[in-house]
Short mmCIF file of C-alpha atoms in Angstrom, two decimals:
data_model
loop_
_atom_site.label_atom_id
_atom_site.label_comp_id
_atom_site.label_asym_id
_atom_site.label_seq_id
_atom_site.Cartn_x
_atom_site.Cartn_y
_atom_site.Cartn_z
CA MET N 1 6.52 11.14 14.29
CA ALA N 2 4.42 14.11 15.21
CA TYR N 3 3.06 16.31 12.48
CA SER N 4 2.81 20.03 13.13
CA ASN N 5 -0.66 21.54 13.48
CA LYS N 6 -0.29 23.25 10.13
CA VAL N 7 0.46 19.97 8.40
CA ILE N 8 -2.55 18.35 10.04
CA ASP N 9 -4.75 21.27 9.07
CA HIS N 10 -3.69 21.08 5.41
CA TYR N 11 -3.99 17.32 5.47
CA GLU N 12 -7.47 17.33 6.93
CA ASN N 13 -8.69 20.36 5.01
CA PRO N 14 -6.61 20.38 1.87
CA ARG N 15 -7.04 23.55 -0.17
CA ASN N 16 -7.56 23.53 -3.89
CA VAL N 17 -7.81 19.82 -4.49
CA GLY N 18 -8.89 19.02 -8.01
CA SER N 19 -7.83 19.55 -11.56
CA LEU N 20 -7.89 22.16 -14.30
CA PRO N 21 -8.38 21.41 -17.99
CA LYS N 22 -5.04 20.14 -19.15
CA GLU N 23 -5.52 21.28 -22.74
CA ASP N 24 -6.24 24.90 -21.84
CA PRO N 25 -3.32 26.96 -23.20
CA ASN N 26 -3.35 29.04 -20.04
CA VAL N 27 -3.02 26.02 -17.78
CA GLY N 28 0.33 24.56 -16.84
CA THR N 29 0.53 21.04 -15.42
CA GLY N 30 3.33 19.54 -13.39
CA LEU N 31 3.41 15.87 -12.50
CA VAL N 32 6.28 14.78 -10.29
CA GLY N 33 7.13 11.80 -8.17
CA ALA N 34 9.33 10.80 -5.28
CA PRO N 35 10.44 7.26 -5.99
CA GLU N 36 11.88 6.87 -2.49
CA CYS N 37 8.38 6.64 -1.11
CA GLY N 38 6.25 6.14 -4.20
CA ASP N 39 4.51 9.50 -3.89
CA VAL N 40 3.04 11.21 -6.90
CA MET N 41 1.98 14.85 -7.03
CA LYS N 42 0.10 16.77 -9.69
CA LEU N 43 -0.01 20.55 -9.52
CA GLN N 44 -1.66 22.88 -12.01
CA VAL N 45 -1.72 26.63 -12.45
CA LYS N 46 -4.06 28.75 -14.52
CA VAL N 47 -2.52 31.99 -15.63
CA ASN N 48 -4.46 35.06 -16.63
CA PRO N 49 -3.09 35.83 -20.09
CA ALA N 50 -3.71 39.58 -19.71
CA THR N 51 -1.92 40.09 -16.42
CA GLY N 52 0.44 37.11 -16.19
CA VAL N 53 -0.93 36.46 -12.72
CA ILE N 54 -1.89 32.99 -11.51
CA ASP N 55 -5.65 33.03 -11.09
CA ASP N 56 -6.14 29.52 -9.94
CA ALA N 57 -4.09 26.57 -8.75
CA LYS N 58 -5.12 22.97 -8.09
CA PHE N 59 -3.35 19.90 -6.88
CA LYS N 60 -3.84 16.26 -6.29
CA THR N 61 -1.29 14.27 -4.35
CA PHE N 62 -1.14 10.59 -3.55
CA GLY N 63 1.30 10.34 -0.73
CA CYS N 64 1.95 11.03 2.91
CA GLY N 65 0.50 13.86 4.98
CA SER N 66 3.53 16.07 4.49
CA ALA N 67 3.41 15.71 0.72
CA ILE N 68 -0.28 16.59 0.71
CA ALA N 69 0.26 19.55 3.04
CA SER N 70 3.23 20.81 1.01
CA SER N 71 1.28 20.81 -2.23
CA SER N 72 -1.85 22.24 -0.59
CA LEU N 73 0.20 25.11 0.82
CA ALA N 74 1.93 25.61 -2.52
CA THR N 75 -1.40 26.12 -4.32
CA GLU N 76 -2.43 28.67 -1.71
CA TRP N 77 0.76 30.60 -2.20
CA LEU N 78 0.60 30.41 -5.97
CA LYS N 79 -2.70 32.19 -6.32
CA GLY N 80 -2.23 35.89 -7.01
CA LYS N 81 1.45 35.52 -7.83
CA THR N 82 3.01 36.24 -11.20
CA VAL N 83 4.75 33.40 -12.96
CA ASP N 84 8.15 34.76 -12.00
CA GLU N 85 7.13 35.23 -8.39
CA ALA N 86 5.92 31.64 -8.38
CA LEU N 87 9.31 30.43 -9.51
CA ALA N 88 10.85 32.17 -6.53
CA ILE N 89 9.02 29.89 -4.07
CA LYS N 90 11.62 27.71 -2.41
CA ASN N 91 11.14 24.39 -0.71
CA THR N 92 12.74 25.89 2.39
CA ASP N 93 9.83 28.37 2.62
CA ILE N 94 7.47 25.39 2.77
CA VAL N 95 9.63 23.61 5.35
CA THR N 96 9.56 26.70 7.57
CA GLU N 97 5.85 27.35 7.20
CA LEU N 98 4.88 23.74 7.94
CA SER N 99 7.68 23.02 10.43
CA LEU N 100 8.56 19.88 8.49
CA PRO N 101 11.01 17.54 10.22
CA PRO N 102 14.21 16.62 8.38
CA VAL N 103 12.84 13.27 7.21
CA LYS N 104 10.02 15.09 5.39
CA ILE N 105 12.04 17.74 3.65
CA HIS N 106 11.87 15.79 0.42
CA CYS N 107 8.10 16.39 0.40
CA SER N 108 8.71 20.12 0.17
CA VAL N 109 11.27 19.54 -2.56
CA LEU N 110 8.63 17.61 -4.43
CA ALA N 111 6.22 20.56 -4.14
CA GLU N 112 8.84 22.96 -5.43
CA ASP N 113 9.56 20.60 -8.32
CA ALA N 114 5.86 20.45 -9.08
CA ILE N 115 5.60 24.27 -9.21
CA LYS N 116 8.59 24.47 -11.53
CA ALA N 117 7.23 21.71 -13.73
CA ALA N 118 3.80 23.36 -13.96
CA ILE N 119 5.25 26.76 -14.86
CA SER N 120 7.60 25.17 -17.33
CA ASP N 121 4.66 23.41 -18.99
CA TYR N 122 2.74 26.70 -19.12
CA LYS N 123 5.67 28.53 -20.69
CA LYS N 124 6.10 25.79 -23.24
CA LYS N 125 2.48 26.15 -24.22
CA GLN N 126 2.90 29.87 -24.52
CA GLY N 127 5.76 29.36 -26.90
CA VAL N 128 8.39 30.64 -24.53
CA THR N 129 11.47 28.52 -25.01
CA GLY N 130 11.33 25.75 -22.50
CA LYS N 131 15.02 26.19 -21.83
CA THR N 132 14.75 29.17 -19.51
CA ALA N 133 12.25 27.30 -17.41
CA ASP N 134 14.28 24.12 -17.41
CA THR N 135 17.39 25.76 -16.05
CA HIS N 136 15.31 26.88 -13.10
CA ALA N 137 13.80 23.49 -12.60
CA GLN N 138 16.58 22.29 -10.39
CA PRO N 139 15.49 21.45 -6.89
CA THR N 140 17.26 23.53 -4.30
CA ALA N 141 17.24 21.26 -1.34
CA MET A 1 38.69 2.64 -2.80
CA THR A 2 41.32 1.54 -0.31
CA ALA A 3 39.50 -0.82 2.02
CA PRO A 4 41.75 -2.38 4.66
CA THR A 5 42.74 -5.94 3.84
CA ILE A 6 44.42 -6.89 7.10
CA GLN A 7 43.22 -7.06 10.66
CA VAL A 8 45.18 -7.61 13.83
CA CYS A 9 44.33 -10.31 16.36
CA ARG A 10 43.80 -8.73 19.76
CA THR A 11 44.74 -11.91 21.52
CA CYS A 12 48.11 -12.73 19.97
CA GLY A 13 48.83 -9.61 17.96
CA GLY A 14 49.19 -11.58 14.76
CA GLY A 15 47.90 -10.38 11.42
CA ALA A 16 44.95 -11.95 9.62
CA PRO A 17 43.15 -11.35 6.34
CA ILE A 18 40.20 -9.02 6.78
CA ASP A 19 37.49 -11.58 6.14
CA VAL A 20 38.76 -14.34 8.37
CA HIS A 21 36.78 -14.96 11.53
CA PHE A 22 39.35 -16.78 13.64
CA CYS A 23 43.01 -15.93 14.05
CA PRO A 24 45.16 -18.17 11.84
CA GLN A 25 47.90 -18.08 14.51
CA CYS A 26 46.20 -18.50 17.87
CA THR A 27 42.77 -19.70 16.58
CA LYS A 28 40.88 -17.25 18.83
CA ILE A 29 37.81 -15.48 17.53
CA LEU A 30 38.69 -12.10 16.02
CA THR A 31 37.13 -8.84 17.13
CA LEU A 32 34.64 -7.58 14.58
CA GLY A 33 35.83 -4.23 13.43
CA ARG A 34 36.93 -3.60 9.94
CA GLN A 35 35.14 -6.40 8.19
CA GLY A 36 34.47 -6.04 4.50
CA ASP A 37 30.85 -6.64 3.61
CA TYR A 38 28.13 -9.26 3.90
CA PHE A 39 29.23 -11.15 0.80
CA ALA A 40 32.85 -11.33 1.90
CA PHE A 41 31.86 -12.14 5.47
CA LEU A 42 30.11 -15.24 4.19
CA ASP A 43 32.88 -15.84 1.69
CA MET A 44 30.51 -15.66 -1.23
CA PRO A 45 30.95 -13.86 -4.55
CA ARG A 46 29.29 -10.47 -4.93
CA LYS A 47 26.62 -11.92 -7.16
CA LEU A 48 22.87 -11.46 -7.36
CA ASN A 49 21.89 -15.01 -8.19
CA LEU A 50 23.45 -16.45 -5.11
CA ASP A 51 23.20 -20.13 -4.40
CA VAL A 52 20.71 -19.86 -1.56
CA GLY A 53 21.40 -23.41 -0.37
CA GLU A 54 25.07 -22.56 -0.10
CA LEU A 55 24.22 -19.33 1.71
CA GLU A 56 22.10 -21.24 4.16
CA GLN A 57 24.84 -23.78 4.82
CA ARG A 58 27.46 -21.15 5.43
CA PHE A 59 25.12 -19.26 7.69
CA ARG A 60 24.45 -22.35 9.78
CA ALA A 61 28.09 -23.37 9.98
CA LEU A 62 29.21 -19.91 11.07
CA SER A 63 26.30 -19.56 13.48
CA ARG A 64 27.54 -22.61 15.28
CA ARG A 65 31.14 -21.45 15.36
CA PHE A 66 30.23 -17.98 16.66
CA HIS A 67 27.62 -19.16 19.12
CA PRO A 68 27.96 -17.27 22.43
CA ASP A 69 27.47 -20.53 24.37
CA TYR A 70 30.92 -21.63 23.23
CA PHE A 71 32.44 -18.46 24.65
CA TYR A 72 30.76 -18.61 28.01
CA ASN A 73 34.05 -18.90 29.87
CA ALA A 74 36.16 -16.95 27.42
CA PRO A 75 37.71 -13.54 28.15
CA LEU A 76 35.44 -10.54 27.69
CA ALA A 77 36.92 -9.55 24.33
CA GLU A 78 36.20 -12.97 22.88
CA ARG A 79 32.72 -13.07 24.33
CA ARG A 80 32.02 -9.71 22.78
CA ALA A 81 33.50 -10.82 19.47
CA SER A 82 31.23 -13.87 19.41
CA LEU A 83 28.17 -11.69 20.00
CA GLU A 84 29.20 -9.15 17.39
CA ARG A 85 29.99 -11.76 14.80
CA SER A 86 26.72 -13.58 15.49
CA SER A 87 24.74 -10.41 15.11
CA TYR A 88 26.55 -9.31 11.95
CA LEU A 89 26.06 -12.78 10.53
CA ASN A 90 22.32 -12.59 11.15
CA ASP A 91 22.12 -9.24 9.38
CA ALA A 92 24.14 -10.58 6.49
CA TYR A 93 21.98 -13.67 6.14
CA ARG A 94 18.71 -11.76 6.38
CA THR A 95 19.85 -9.31 3.74
CA LEU A 96 21.39 -11.71 1.27
CA ARG A 97 18.61 -14.28 1.54
CA GLN A 98 16.07 -12.07 -0.20
CA PRO A 99 16.74 -11.21 -3.83
CA VAL A 100 15.46 -7.65 -3.56
CA ALA A 101 17.27 -6.87 -0.32
CA ARG A 102 20.34 -8.33 -1.98
CA ILE A 103 20.02 -5.94 -4.92
CA GLU A 104 19.53 -2.99 -2.61
CA TYR A 105 22.55 -4.01 -0.62
CA LEU A 106 24.68 -4.41 -3.70
CA LEU A 107 23.65 -0.95 -4.93
CA GLU A 108 24.57 0.46 -1.56
CA LEU A 109 27.93 -1.31 -1.61
CA GLU A 110 28.63 -0.04 -5.08
CA GLY A 111 27.77 3.50 -4.09
CA MET A 112 24.35 3.63 -5.72
CA ALA A 113 21.99 3.47 -2.77
CA ALA A 114 18.38 3.39 -3.87
CA GLY A 115 17.92 6.53 -1.78
CA SER A 116 15.83 5.98 1.28
CA ALA A 117 13.29 8.55 2.33
CA GLU A 118 15.24 8.87 5.54
CA ARG A 119 18.02 10.63 3.78
CA SER A 120 16.39 13.98 4.06
CA GLY A 121 17.25 16.97 2.04
CA ALA A 122 18.57 14.90 -0.78
CA ALA A 123 16.93 16.01 -3.98
CA PRO A 124 14.45 13.40 -5.08
CA GLN A 125 15.33 12.00 -8.43
CA GLY A 126 11.92 12.79 -9.79
CA GLY A 127 13.22 12.87 -13.31
CA ALA A 128 14.53 9.36 -12.94
CA VAL A 129 11.05 7.87 -13.08
CA PRO A 130 9.72 7.93 -16.62
CA PRO A 131 6.87 10.47 -16.99
CA ALA A 132 4.69 7.81 -18.61
CA LEU A 133 4.91 5.70 -15.47
CA LEU A 134 3.99 8.69 -13.31
CA GLU A 135 0.96 9.35 -15.52
CA GLU A 136 -0.13 5.77 -15.22
CA VAL A 137 0.40 5.67 -11.49
CA PHE A 138 -1.55 8.87 -11.09
CA ALA A 139 -4.47 7.60 -13.17
CA LEU A 140 -4.60 4.31 -11.26
CA ASN A 141 -4.50 6.13 -7.95
CA GLU A 142 -7.45 8.21 -9.08
CA GLU A 143 -9.33 5.09 -10.05
CA LEU A 144 -8.65 3.66 -6.59
CA ASP A 145 -9.88 6.89 -5.04
CA GLU A 146 -13.11 6.67 -6.99
CA VAL A 147 -13.66 3.10 -5.91
CA ARG A 148 -13.14 4.14 -2.31
CA ALA A 149 -15.64 6.96 -2.71
CA LEU A 150 -18.16 4.54 -4.22
CA ARG A 151 -17.75 2.17 -1.33
CA GLU A 152 -18.05 4.92 1.25
CA ALA A 153 -21.29 5.93 -0.41
CA GLY A 154 -22.51 2.38 0.14
CA ALA A 155 -22.35 1.12 -3.44
CA PRO A 156 -22.87 -2.63 -3.85
CA GLU A 157 -19.91 -4.86 -4.57
CA SER A 158 -21.02 -5.31 -8.17
CA ALA A 159 -20.49 -1.59 -8.72
CA TRP A 160 -16.83 -1.54 -7.80
CA LYS A 161 -15.27 -4.98 -7.64
CA GLY A 162 -14.94 -5.33 -11.40
CA ARG A 163 -13.33 -1.92 -11.66
CA LEU A 164 -10.84 -2.85 -9.01
CA GLN A 165 -9.95 -6.05 -10.78
CA ARG A 166 -9.59 -4.26 -14.10
CA ALA A 167 -7.34 -1.67 -12.48
CA ARG A 168 -5.24 -4.45 -11.15
CA GLN A 169 -4.39 -6.05 -14.47
CA PRO A 170 -1.98 -3.42 -15.84
CA ILE A 171 -0.19 -3.21 -12.50
CA ASP A 172 0.15 -6.96 -12.28
CA ALA A 173 1.59 -6.94 -15.78
CA LYS A 174 3.97 -4.17 -14.83
CA ARG A 175 5.02 -6.02 -11.75
CA ALA A 176 5.75 -9.15 -13.77
CA GLU A 177 7.74 -7.15 -16.30
CA HIS A 178 9.60 -5.47 -13.49
CA GLU A 179 10.57 -8.80 -11.93
CA GLU A 180 11.70 -10.05 -15.31
CA HIS A 181 13.93 -7.03 -15.80
CA LEU A 182 15.44 -7.49 -12.36
CA GLU A 183 16.24 -11.09 -13.22
CA GLU A 184 17.81 -10.16 -16.54
CA LEU A 185 19.92 -7.45 -14.98
CA SER A 186 20.95 -9.73 -12.15
CA ALA A 187 22.16 -12.33 -14.64
CA LYS A 188 24.04 -9.63 -16.51
CA TRP A 189 25.69 -8.43 -13.34
CA ASP A 190 26.77 -11.93 -12.40
CA ALA A 191 28.25 -12.47 -15.83
CA LEU A 192 30.26 -9.27 -15.40
CA VAL A 193 31.51 -10.46 -12.02
CA ASP A 194 32.64 -13.74 -13.60
CA SER A 195 34.28 -12.08 -16.59
CA HIS A 196 35.74 -9.18 -14.58
CA GLY A 197 33.79 -6.77 -16.77
CA SER A 198 34.86 -3.18 -17.27
CA ASP A 199 33.84 -0.42 -14.88
CA GLY A 200 31.71 1.09 -17.62
CA ASP A 201 29.74 -2.11 -18.15
CA ARG A 202 29.30 -2.58 -14.43
CA LEU A 203 28.08 0.98 -13.99
CA ALA A 204 25.59 0.53 -16.81
CA VAL A 205 24.05 -2.52 -15.16
CA LEU A 206 24.04 -0.91 -11.71
CA THR A 207 22.38 2.21 -13.10
CA ALA A 208 19.70 0.12 -14.77
CA LEU A 209 19.13 -1.81 -11.54
CA HIS A 210 18.86 1.44 -9.64
CA GLN A 211 16.26 2.68 -12.13
CA ARG A 212 14.23 -0.47 -11.67
CA MET A 213 14.33 -0.17 -7.91
CA LEU A 214 12.88 3.33 -8.21
CA GLU A 215 9.81 1.97 -10.00
CA ARG A 216 9.32 -0.64 -7.38
CA ASN A 217 7.79 1.56 -4.69
CA TYR A 218 5.16 2.84 -7.11
CA ILE A 219 4.17 -0.61 -8.27
CA ASN A 220 4.09 -2.01 -4.75
CA ASN A 221 2.13 0.91 -3.31
CA LEU A 222 -0.51 0.54 -5.99
CA LEU A 223 -0.79 -3.20 -5.53
CA ALA A 224 -0.99 -2.76 -1.77
CA GLY A 225 -3.76 -0.20 -2.22
CA ILE A 226 -5.77 -2.57 -4.37
CA GLU A 227 -5.17 -5.51 -2.05
CA ARG A 228 -6.38 -3.42 0.84
CA GLU A 229 -9.61 -2.59 -0.96
CA LEU A 230 -10.19 -6.17 -2.02
CA ALA A 231 -9.53 -7.49 1.46
CA THR A 232 -11.97 -5.28 3.31
#
């Protein structure tokens, strides 16, 4: 199967690989997995408490090229967005940007899940009821 | 579910039960069309602890009866039927012979496919894997990554081999536990088949089996990663 140039670029030069301090109250961590292929993806956001804007985002993904590219792209998009804007990112946006083939759509779903999980974790830390975040945390494949 | 239970012989037009291979009236081989499933095809119960010796015997006996050589001079429809039945038989045998493939097949039959990556667009059941397992898998993957980095930097074997072996222990333990659970659940399923257990009980066992199969890829990927490092 041929990967698109954008996937290869993100795979070979992944952006924002790494981790943020998990205990930081302004950091939200999402850890999700795709049991179908055994992939695991960690995505973290650091929110500026004054502005509510995501200052930094990091990821680490153990999985196929598409899963790595999806999460790499997601961290790029997250930076500079507000928490609510971040929740509006859809897996279909990632599919379009990376020209993912149908068999790799689940990788983009995983990235969207990771964003939702990270934001949900952040909100929980901030004392916002986790419920509002959870209702959003449904993948929209 | 209303699966067909009757098939029609194309040679004599007589009716035959769905899982019979040769027409009871005219004895000709039946076209393969609306067969039931691998278990029924081999006339074996839908159980997970199959008698493998029995499976083997049935496979061999049917292989002989379907063999295309015996249909060399037969009409086209019969020749085709012999090929189709031989090929289906091979698939059935290959699948049912291996315990894990057997479980996957059963889940598929019972409408609980383990969810292949090929089925795109389907929402991954990320929540189905316990978060603790994900954490562990992630940490072990990181450890593997570090070992790889060490090796790329030219570190001596003494600097990484021990770490690799230590990383291996919890996964080996998990793998053993996983196999044990599969065995327990398989025995439970078989008991339900024998006792004609309720739909609720069957669903509970199938769901648990499905859960276990989800873990499997993680455990196997990790073990494969470690094996690869140890082998090179």
